[in-house]
Amino acid sequence: MSYPQAPSFLLRTGILGCLLCGATLAQARDGLELGSTVVTASATEQTLREAPASITVIDAEEIARRPILDLADLLGRVEGVTLSRSGNTVPGVQLRGFDQAYTLMLVDGRRVNSTSASFRGNDYDTGWIAPELIERVEVVRGPMSSLYGSDAIGGVINIITKKASSTWRGNFSSTAIAQQDRDAGDAWKTSASLSGPLVPERLLLKLSAAADRRQADREVNGSGQSGFPANRNNSANGELTWFVDEANELALNVDNSRRNHDDFVLRREAYALTHKGEYAFGSSEFSLQADETRNLDGTVSGQNNPNEANTYIAQGRLALPLWQTNLRLGGEWKREELDDDTNLAGLPGSSTYGQDPTTSVDTSALFVDYDFPLLQDLRLTLGNRYDHHENFGGHNSPRAYLVWQHGDHLTIKSGWARAFRAPTLLQNSPNWGSASCGSLTNGCYIIGSENLKPETSNSKEIAFMLEYPGWGGSLTVYRNDLRNMIDIESRTRDVTLAPSYGNFVGFLPDGRPVFAYQNLDKVRTQGGELSLHKDFGSDWRARLNYSYLDARNLSDSAPTPMIYRPRHSANLNLDWAASNRLELNASARYTGTQLTSVSTRSQVRKEAYTLFDLGLRYRLSDDVTVGTGLLNAFDKTVERDVSADFNEERRRIYASLSVNF
């Protein structure tokens, strides 16, 4: 299989940059500025240069530049990140070739994954928090299971929200997006926040609410496939922070969200109580969390099969600085429960059908993370997490990471990690099943399996980072080897062909073939990530990233490429501060050739394409900012021709307003 190379993208975007002569924003902090502070890599504050991981930071300024309805659109512009496809809904985020199920999503360090409530095509988890309420997003590429457990086998995305203010302040933001094609659905979003002291310097309150809508497309796709469905999302969040004294802080968080994607509705309620302490010997953090996610409709068109997932977590961390070393200790207990009267009923027609529609699992863990100097500028981080899973026993997830800071400009990082991931509640339950293969009556049926083995991965990376006044960059090379990958792609409605599949179980009484989740022996992802940034005087900045990804299933005698993993992808951003009030921006996103279907008989691929966006913001005053721009400015048409694929929206114009008060 051959792929087109990246130079054509670089040529086109370079010409665009010359022609625009300044269509960009100014002085944005991004993940290459090594003085930026991050917390996700070690659960304590560090600079990017010190952090033992590959991290990109997206800050509030970057988020404010474009009309983002869902963070997936912005995350897809980060090096090492590609977007999965599940039909015309919000795409899923893939880190280094691992799909969204392998990426731990956090909001202020708290899990938000809804995998148990929406088992396939889950496009909900990047949108629980409105973008306008976010302070920054930390994207950690590579396994972080030594700290966060099996959910983080591919990486971690930590959404950090804006903190409560010590004086009363608020914000109102609104954006409208109009389609050039009037048969395509328009969109809008709005959010509001308010924070301040109930008791000065002691008790702070933060409140926020957001809503966004995207109307359904009419007939916009000449191939006969439908366009984008309607999406309707609402959220409300509150936080009460009590500074007990100079050393102790208590915070109570309440989140309530409702996300409706194509009339499949998820409602989420989450509560967290967190204590943070700062002492002479170190610092501590302890939290209790409860999360209820209700799937009001189910996951199969034409059926109504609601379910309810509950997660309860107690976790604690202790950080101890010891001379020139740092020791971090912690533990976690987690219980997951699922109640699904339809999909946990067992096989239709069996003697036990419908007897027990519930399942649950308990896990507990202890972890340690220790960094210390080997030489003056060379530090080694060693860590391990021991997870005990109710169904799979004990597993270790160790890692070792070196960070060498050579002088003021060069940093070299290199690490190895081993990660463990247990099957989800659905994958592991023999009572779980769902219609599939595109039909409720003459399709196929898929079920969970008690015979699944946990997945394990071994990952290696080396990164080179340079930072000089006005310019910098990084180059990272990595390899991930995943064993026993859990898979349900092998299925067919063809009753003659079905028995030849390795995960074929039998037939339902109505004749539909049944397939079970299975383990694939080996999957490998490897590649490279390049990032560059350059300031041209005080007004201009250019940022470029490029990713190379080779993702293959090695389980069979002939290695098979994995779908929706483009080998080449790149992003270019140009920023210009035209004046103290006017900022302009231009960006280009290149997506290389990718396979959309792979079988023993054929491979279907989608050709490479590039999309361009233009925008500006104007500050009417210190508190009022307006913006406008074009998305897909050159009206590039990228349409799906199979139901599992994904359209790229055509040319749109947007207008935005942000008011601080």
XYZ file of C-alpha atoms in Angstrom:
661
model
C 0.000 0.000 0.000
C 1.427 3.363 -1.018
C 0.538 6.738 0.438
C 1.014 10.262 -0.943
C 3.742 12.163 0.789
C 3.505 15.381 2.810
C 5.492 17.863 0.618
C 2.411 18.875 -1.411
C 0.742 19.985 1.819
C 3.786 21.966 2.915
C 4.009 23.683 -0.474
C 0.346 24.662 -0.481
C 0.366 25.958 3.080
C 3.604 27.882 2.496
C 2.093 29.622 -0.512
C -1.021 30.420 1.500
C 1.068 31.962 4.261
C 2.873 34.233 1.803
C -0.369 35.341 0.163
C -2.152 36.081 3.405
C 0.709 38.202 4.709
C -0.580 38.302 8.210
C -3.807 36.497 8.638
C -2.908 35.231 12.110
C -2.981 35.635 15.891
C -0.197 36.720 18.185
C 1.955 35.317 20.940
C 0.069 32.135 21.747
C 1.586 29.808 24.266
C 1.699 26.251 22.985
C 3.144 22.955 24.134
C 6.681 23.791 22.939
C 7.286 26.632 25.373
C 9.157 24.703 27.982
C 8.395 27.028 30.905
C 4.667 26.205 30.788
C 3.445 24.450 33.935
C 1.736 21.051 33.701
C 0.351 18.662 36.305
C -0.730 15.503 34.456
C 2.641 13.799 33.899
C 3.374 13.245 37.606
C 0.230 14.505 39.396
C 2.279 17.487 40.679
C 3.261 20.795 39.111
C 6.269 20.712 36.764
C 7.464 22.657 33.767
C 7.116 21.068 30.348
C 10.869 20.746 30.204
C 10.994 18.781 33.469
C 7.923 16.591 32.877
C 8.679 12.885 32.226
C 6.322 12.554 29.255
C 5.475 13.927 25.805
C 2.940 16.693 26.452
C 1.187 19.362 24.429
C -0.633 22.214 26.179
C -3.584 23.975 24.552
C -4.338 27.167 26.470
C -7.458 29.362 26.721
C -6.167 31.792 24.076
C -5.785 29.008 21.542
C -9.260 27.705 22.361
C -10.765 31.194 21.937
C -9.426 31.571 18.396
C -11.866 29.276 16.664
C -15.557 28.380 17.121
C -15.220 24.953 18.716
C -18.418 23.040 19.431
C -16.456 20.031 20.655
C -12.835 19.693 21.771
C -12.245 16.834 19.315
C -11.904 19.411 16.538
C -9.105 21.194 18.378
C -7.408 18.045 19.673
C -7.219 16.727 16.107
C -4.722 19.520 15.369
C -2.217 18.275 17.974
C 0.774 16.223 16.845
C 0.303 12.509 17.451
C -3.494 12.846 17.477
C -5.789 11.506 14.758
C -9.590 11.324 14.666
C -11.584 8.110 14.474
C -14.824 7.905 12.516
C -18.189 6.465 13.531
C -20.619 8.037 11.087
C -21.619 11.682 11.049
C -21.252 12.576 14.686
C -18.369 14.124 16.608
C -15.173 12.158 15.839
C -13.290 10.255 18.533
C -9.743 11.118 19.607
C -6.911 8.658 18.905
C -3.491 9.067 20.542
C -0.638 7.512 18.559
C -3.018 5.140 16.802
C -4.938 4.007 19.909
C -8.633 4.813 19.705
C -10.661 6.737 22.253
C -11.315 3.722 24.477
C -7.579 3.733 25.299
C -7.464 7.423 26.187
C -8.271 8.547 29.725
C -10.363 11.723 29.719
C -10.081 13.872 32.836
C -11.709 17.119 33.939
C -9.586 18.730 36.661
C -8.070 15.315 37.302
C -11.446 13.520 37.559
C -12.472 10.726 35.168
C -15.333 11.416 32.758
C -15.208 8.344 30.497
C -18.702 7.102 29.576
C -17.598 3.920 27.800
C -19.853 1.680 29.887
C -22.932 3.716 28.979
C -22.238 4.034 25.242
C -20.266 1.023 24.169
C -19.465 1.842 20.532
C -19.015 5.087 18.593
C -18.727 7.020 21.825
C -18.463 10.666 20.786
C -19.533 12.212 24.092
C -16.436 12.468 26.265
C -14.706 15.446 24.634
C -17.728 17.677 25.187
C -18.822 17.553 28.809
C -17.222 20.970 29.460
C -17.834 24.024 27.247
C -14.553 25.214 25.630
C -15.015 28.764 26.955
C -14.776 27.468 30.534
C -11.398 25.774 30.023
C -8.109 27.207 31.276
C -5.961 24.709 29.371
C -5.892 21.155 28.052
C -2.899 18.901 28.711
C -2.481 16.142 26.119
C -0.096 13.414 27.321
C 0.840 11.089 24.460
C 1.936 7.631 25.515
C 0.896 5.286 28.333
C 0.390 6.764 31.803
C -0.928 3.610 33.451
C 1.738 3.776 36.164
C -0.181 6.749 37.601
C -3.726 6.518 36.269
C -4.410 2.839 35.681
C -5.688 0.805 32.768
C -7.779 3.599 31.225
C -4.556 5.428 30.285
C -2.897 2.755 28.137
C -2.819 5.159 25.163
C -2.478 8.465 26.981
C -4.295 11.098 29.033
C -6.239 14.222 28.110
C -6.699 16.432 31.173
C -9.167 19.325 30.777
C -8.353 21.954 33.408
C -11.107 24.500 34.009
C -10.759 28.136 34.992
C -10.447 28.674 38.732
C -12.782 30.662 40.939
C -11.870 34.332 41.276
C -11.058 36.135 44.533
C -13.274 39.021 43.318
C -16.670 38.749 41.647
C -16.228 38.279 37.910
C -18.200 36.806 35.054
C -18.179 36.062 31.351
C -20.745 35.613 28.613
C -19.702 34.102 25.272
C -21.705 33.263 22.176
C -20.872 32.032 18.673
C -23.049 31.459 15.611
C -21.923 29.360 12.613
C -23.777 29.687 9.295
C -23.376 27.218 6.436
C -22.821 28.444 2.890
C -24.867 25.459 1.699
C -28.338 26.240 3.041
C -29.217 22.534 3.050
C -26.534 22.015 5.693
C -27.315 22.640 9.350
C -26.274 25.861 11.097
C -24.886 25.830 14.619
C -24.577 28.065 17.661
C -23.178 27.877 21.156
C -23.325 30.042 24.260
C -21.876 29.896 27.754
C -21.883 31.965 30.924
C -19.802 31.833 34.074
C -19.730 33.679 37.396
C -17.313 33.350 40.296
C -16.336 35.207 43.419
C -16.066 35.111 47.213
C -18.965 34.258 49.490
C -16.588 34.900 52.366
C -13.514 36.951 51.368
C -10.343 34.814 51.211
C -12.208 31.859 52.739
C -15.136 30.638 50.667
C -15.224 30.926 46.852
C -18.083 30.015 44.498
C -17.853 29.203 40.771
C -20.937 28.660 38.582
C -21.164 28.009 34.846
C -23.663 26.901 32.231
C -23.437 26.205 28.512
C -25.541 25.108 25.571
C -24.800 24.323 21.934
C -26.894 23.216 18.975
C -26.204 21.926 15.492
C -29.164 21.563 13.168
C -29.506 18.439 11.055
C -28.397 18.485 7.426
C -30.875 17.974 4.644
C -29.781 16.480 1.302
C -26.169 17.654 1.107
C -24.288 14.512 0.093
C -24.384 13.479 -3.548
C -23.297 9.936 -2.686
C -26.642 9.134 -1.104
C -25.283 8.985 2.462
C -27.012 11.251 4.960
C -25.349 14.412 6.235
C -24.747 15.460 9.829
C -27.542 14.730 12.330
C -28.824 17.181 14.932
C -26.791 17.588 18.133
C -28.159 19.341 21.228
C -26.008 19.681 24.344
C -26.466 21.406 27.717
C -24.341 21.546 30.845
C -24.282 23.227 34.251
C -21.408 23.119 36.723
C -20.736 24.425 40.206
C -17.763 24.460 42.566
C -17.512 25.600 46.176
C -13.983 26.012 47.568
C -13.289 26.506 51.274
C -9.816 27.591 52.366
C -9.904 26.097 55.842
C -6.548 27.618 56.775
C -3.228 28.308 55.086
C -2.526 24.586 54.716
C -5.896 23.001 53.942
C -8.429 23.433 51.142
C -11.758 21.675 50.546
C -13.650 21.748 47.236
C -17.101 20.419 46.340
C -17.824 19.974 42.600
C -21.209 19.285 41.013
C -21.615 18.645 37.259
C -24.808 18.074 35.305
C -24.781 17.497 31.538
C -27.155 16.353 28.829
C -25.800 15.439 25.382
C -28.153 14.500 22.554
C -26.423 13.160 19.427
C -28.796 12.126 16.652
C -31.539 11.454 19.249
C -29.256 9.254 21.354
C -29.201 10.986 24.739
C -26.689 10.694 27.567
C -27.278 12.436 30.906
C -24.421 12.689 33.372
C -24.391 13.770 37.003
C -21.097 13.866 38.854
C -20.075 14.878 42.371
C -16.619 15.201 43.900
C -15.296 16.227 47.302
C -11.572 16.999 47.314
C -9.139 17.906 50.094
C -5.731 19.425 49.313
C -3.051 20.024 51.898
C 0.287 21.851 51.830
C 2.612 21.024 54.727
C 6.238 21.428 55.701
C 6.961 17.792 54.755
C 5.053 17.842 51.425
C 1.560 17.953 49.982
C -1.491 15.693 49.852
C -4.695 15.279 47.885
C -7.665 13.050 48.675
C -10.967 12.863 46.811
C -14.281 11.033 46.771
C -16.113 10.900 43.438
C -19.492 9.635 42.260
C -20.582 9.632 38.622
C -23.911 8.515 37.169
C -24.358 8.346 33.397
C -27.743 7.426 31.974
C -28.114 6.394 28.361
C -31.772 7.303 27.800
C -32.201 5.660 24.392
C -29.545 2.981 23.951
C -27.141 2.627 21.049
C -29.111 0.948 18.259
C -31.316 2.892 15.830
C -34.923 1.773 15.983
C -34.667 0.385 19.510
C -35.186 1.901 22.941
C -32.875 0.171 25.415
C -31.785 2.629 28.124
C -29.077 1.802 30.610
C -27.438 3.354 33.649
C -23.752 3.316 34.575
C -22.407 4.332 37.982
C -18.803 4.834 39.023
C -17.535 5.430 42.558
C -13.905 6.368 43.235
C -11.861 7.074 46.349
C -8.268 8.094 45.733
C -5.403 9.760 47.549
C -1.913 11.049 46.742
C 1.022 12.162 48.869
C 3.991 14.095 47.447
C 7.207 14.181 49.488
C 10.159 16.304 48.330
C 13.266 14.688 49.817
C 16.450 16.714 49.309
C 16.888 16.664 45.495
C 14.366 13.868 44.973
C 10.584 13.689 44.764
C 8.568 10.751 46.044
C 4.876 10.404 45.174
C 2.675 7.722 46.720
C -0.994 6.999 46.161
C -3.868 4.605 46.108
C -7.273 4.212 44.496
C -10.437 2.177 44.906
C -13.006 2.128 42.096
C -16.354 0.416 41.657
C -18.179 0.332 38.314
C -21.817 -0.728 37.976
C -24.036 -1.151 34.917
C -27.789 -1.804 34.736
C -29.105 -2.575 31.235
C -32.412 -4.461 30.967
C -32.056 -5.000 27.213
C -28.397 -5.515 26.389
C -27.488 -7.415 29.578
C -30.359 -9.851 29.183
C -28.323 -12.647 27.606
C -28.883 -14.365 24.272
C -32.438 -13.965 22.881
C -34.224 -17.292 23.035
C -31.953 -18.803 25.716
C -33.307 -20.249 28.987
C -31.600 -17.542 31.079
C -32.698 -14.610 28.908
C -33.559 -11.510 30.979
C -32.758 -12.981 34.406
C -29.937 -10.635 35.516
C -29.553 -7.275 33.734
C -26.778 -5.985 36.014
C -23.007 -6.291 36.233
C -20.296 -4.677 38.360
C -16.575 -4.814 39.046
C -14.243 -3.565 41.790
C -10.623 -2.554 41.326
C -8.044 -1.238 43.745
C -4.548 0.093 43.198
C -1.378 1.351 44.841
C 1.212 3.400 42.971
C 4.613 4.961 43.562
C 6.510 7.476 41.453
C 10.051 8.566 42.329
C 12.369 10.931 40.490
C 15.967 11.612 41.443
C 19.167 13.010 39.867
C 21.681 10.687 38.237
C 23.869 13.630 37.237
C 23.544 17.370 37.661
C 21.262 17.765 34.625
C 20.004 14.188 34.269
C 16.963 12.946 36.200
C 15.431 9.487 36.272
C 11.764 8.838 37.081
C 10.803 5.339 38.175
C 7.198 4.398 38.794
C 4.871 1.461 39.181
C 1.182 0.931 39.747
C -0.181 -2.321 41.101
C -3.816 -2.874 40.097
C -5.942 -5.633 41.563
C -8.922 -6.381 39.348
C -11.828 -8.408 40.702
C -11.891 -10.664 37.635
C -8.256 -10.638 36.487
C -6.184 -10.441 39.660
C -3.043 -8.369 40.104
C -1.067 -6.550 37.411
C 1.908 -4.197 37.502
C 2.314 -1.168 35.207
C 5.922 0.030 35.562
C 7.692 2.866 33.768
C 11.177 4.398 33.612
C 11.842 7.834 32.156
C 15.004 9.900 31.699
C 15.068 13.697 31.280
C 18.367 15.370 30.389
C 18.415 19.166 30.393
C 21.586 20.108 28.561
C 22.205 23.783 29.166
C 19.394 26.283 28.719
C 18.195 25.168 25.303
C 18.331 21.405 24.712
C 16.246 18.737 26.462
C 16.355 15.033 25.630
C 13.695 12.699 27.001
C 13.477 8.946 26.715
C 11.265 6.414 28.411
C 9.756 2.953 28.548
C 6.437 1.894 30.018
C 4.367 -1.231 30.357
C 0.602 -0.839 30.662
C -2.335 -3.084 31.524
C -5.967 -2.718 30.445
C -8.813 -4.939 31.588
C -11.907 -5.583 29.446
C -14.808 -3.232 30.113
C -17.963 -4.365 31.886
C -19.690 -4.865 28.538
C -16.853 -6.667 26.793
C -16.402 -9.120 29.662
C -20.061 -9.945 30.389
C -21.482 -13.094 28.707
C -24.962 -11.626 29.259
C -24.291 -8.503 27.176
C -25.370 -8.441 23.545
C -26.528 -6.056 20.851
C -27.815 -6.056 17.284
C -25.169 -5.078 14.727
C -24.202 -5.309 11.033
C -26.653 -2.549 10.122
C -29.981 -4.284 10.769
C -32.176 -5.330 13.688
C -33.715 -8.241 11.803
C -31.274 -9.615 9.220
C -27.944 -8.255 10.482
C -25.782 -9.968 13.084
C -25.517 -10.030 16.887
C -22.455 -9.285 19.039
C -21.878 -10.399 22.635
C -19.380 -10.102 25.473
C -17.055 -12.903 26.489
C -15.700 -14.248 29.783
C -12.746 -15.723 27.867
C -11.105 -12.372 27.151
C -7.593 -11.706 28.382
C -6.411 -8.299 29.612
C -4.528 -6.169 27.096
C -0.895 -5.282 27.762
C 1.400 -2.849 25.994
C 5.093 -2.059 25.886
C 5.958 1.456 24.766
C 9.213 3.260 24.048
C 9.931 6.837 22.999
C 12.750 9.327 22.646
C 12.257 13.077 22.233
C 14.546 15.997 21.423
C 13.384 19.488 22.410
C 14.998 22.833 21.572
C 13.970 26.247 22.867
C 15.670 29.533 21.957
C 14.373 33.102 22.151
C 11.860 33.419 19.351
C 11.944 29.828 18.076
C 11.906 26.210 19.154
C 10.807 22.733 18.285
C 10.675 19.084 19.189
C 11.082 15.698 17.514
C 9.716 12.502 19.060
C 9.977 8.914 17.842
C 7.905 6.154 19.485
C 6.797 2.546 19.241
C 3.893 0.775 20.977
C 3.400 -2.997 20.991
C -0.057 -4.049 22.159
C -0.851 -7.679 22.969
C -4.322 -9.224 23.244
C -6.108 -6.197 21.762
C -9.856 -6.574 22.364
C -11.750 -6.475 19.060
C -15.246 -6.829 17.618
C -14.531 -5.724 14.032
C -14.688 -9.350 12.801
C -18.382 -9.873 12.037
C -20.689 -10.272 9.055
C -24.393 -10.709 8.291
C -23.525 -13.366 5.686
C -24.785 -16.622 7.255
C -22.690 -18.744 4.894
C -19.448 -16.885 5.599
C -20.040 -16.338 9.345
C -18.878 -19.796 10.604
C -15.430 -19.167 9.088
C -14.788 -16.277 11.520
C -12.694 -17.127 14.554
C -15.054 -15.344 16.963
C -18.261 -16.888 15.535
C -20.419 -18.282 18.369
C -23.558 -19.598 16.630
C -26.945 -18.444 15.369
C -29.917 -16.819 17.085
C -33.305 -18.512 16.712
C -34.148 -15.972 13.995
C -31.033 -17.013 12.018
C -28.733 -14.068 12.714
C -25.064 -15.027 13.225
C -23.551 -14.274 16.661
C -19.989 -13.012 17.231
C -18.125 -12.490 20.514
C -15.472 -9.986 21.495
C -12.055 -11.537 20.936
C -8.367 -10.869 21.570
C -6.077 -10.031 18.672
C -2.605 -11.397 19.245
C -0.573 -8.290 18.433
C -1.037 -4.712 17.241
C 1.813 -2.274 16.644
C 1.764 1.489 16.303
C 4.925 3.448 15.631
C 5.786 6.839 14.258
C 7.245 10.264 14.713
C 6.029 13.696 15.813
C 7.572 17.006 14.789
C 6.671 20.444 16.159
C 8.179 23.825 15.267
C 7.368 27.402 16.249
C 8.926 30.663 15.118
C 8.319 34.291 16.107
C 8.874 36.890 13.390
C 9.365 40.052 15.406
C 6.860 40.899 18.116
C 3.769 40.570 15.910
C 4.065 37.320 13.970
C 4.214 33.683 14.908
C 4.169 30.502 12.832
C 3.545 27.030 14.249
C 3.833 23.751 12.390
C 3.420 20.141 13.441
C 3.705 16.943 11.441
C 2.878 13.365 12.455
C 3.864 10.064 10.872
C 1.871 7.021 11.983
C 2.208 3.349 11.027
C -0.535 1.320 12.737
C -0.866 -2.376 11.897
C -2.577 -5.520 13.094
C 0.179 -8.163 13.226
C -2.014 -11.046 14.375
C -2.283 -12.717 10.981
C 0.467 -13.964 8.694
C 0.162 -10.805 6.578
C 0.227 -7.523 8.579
C -2.962 -5.499 8.054
C -3.115 -1.666 8.198
C -5.649 -0.269 10.673
C -8.490 1.903 9.425
C -8.787 5.675 9.971
C -5.108 6.040 10.861
C -3.628 8.377 8.204
C 0.074 7.782 7.746
C 0.764 11.508 7.320
C -0.958 14.459 8.971
C 0.137 18.039 9.574
C -1.081 21.408 10.821
C 0.107 24.944 10.136
C -0.957 28.026 12.125
C -0.016 31.633 11.336
C -0.705 34.320 13.947
C -0.507 38.087 13.511
C -1.196 40.889 15.993
C -2.065 43.656 13.541
C -2.542 46.151 16.403
C -3.215 46.223 20.121
C -6.848 45.451 19.330
C -6.872 43.451 16.086
C -5.650 39.858 15.841
C -5.877 37.662 12.744
C -5.251 33.981 12.149
C -4.982 31.383 9.419
C -4.613 27.641 9.744
C -4.275 24.624 7.487
C -5.019 21.005 8.439
C -3.679 18.221 6.230
C -5.066 14.683 6.567
C -3.203 12.072 4.558
C -4.557 9.047 2.767
C -6.286 6.657 5.153
C -8.005 3.299 4.842
C -11.735 3.210 5.592
C -12.229 -0.548 5.223
C -9.872 -3.531 5.385
C -10.767 -7.165 4.712
C -9.088 -10.252 3.324
C -10.597 -9.398 -0.044
C -10.123 -5.644 -0.434
C -9.009 -2.340 1.037
C -10.908 0.935 0.629
C -9.094 4.202 1.113
C -9.948 7.896 1.387
C -7.615 10.245 -0.444
C -5.617 12.977 1.286
C -7.071 16.459 1.688
C -6.273 19.866 3.220
C -8.670 22.303 4.907
C -7.987 26.007 5.526
C -9.555 28.314 8.123
C -9.337 32.124 8.421
C -10.336 34.270 11.388
C -9.969 37.521 13.257
C -10.724 38.933 16.695
C -11.161 42.592 17.596
C -11.131 43.955 21.132
C -13.767 46.672 21.351
C -12.624 47.290 24.927
C -10.767 45.488 27.698
C -13.942 43.485 28.391
C -15.608 43.036 24.991
C -14.163 41.015 22.088
C -15.832 40.189 18.770
C -14.662 37.773 16.108
C -15.482 36.427 12.678
C -13.972 34.161 10.057
C -14.317 31.401 7.491
C -14.071 27.676 8.195
C -13.019 25.472 5.265
C -12.375 28.753 3.486
C -11.718 27.193 0.053
C -14.871 25.030 0.284
C -13.083 21.677 0.016
C -15.588 18.839 -0.439
C -14.850 15.669 1.564
C -17.907 13.408 1.646
C -18.417 9.905 2.918
C -19.577 7.090 0.671
C -20.153 4.476 3.392
C -22.216 4.864 6.556
C -19.267 4.383 8.928
C -17.340 7.270 7.371
C -17.474 10.968 8.156
C -18.067 14.136 6.126
C -15.927 17.221 6.540
C -18.215 20.236 6.662
C -17.989 22.675 3.768
C -17.490 26.452 3.891
C -19.007 28.195 6.907
C -18.864 31.709 8.312
C -18.899 32.396 12.024
C -19.353 35.365 14.341
C -18.491 35.440 18.035
C -18.918 37.711 21.057
C -17.207 37.540 24.460
C -18.070 39.902 27.317
C -16.303 40.026 30.688
C -18.043 41.681 33.609
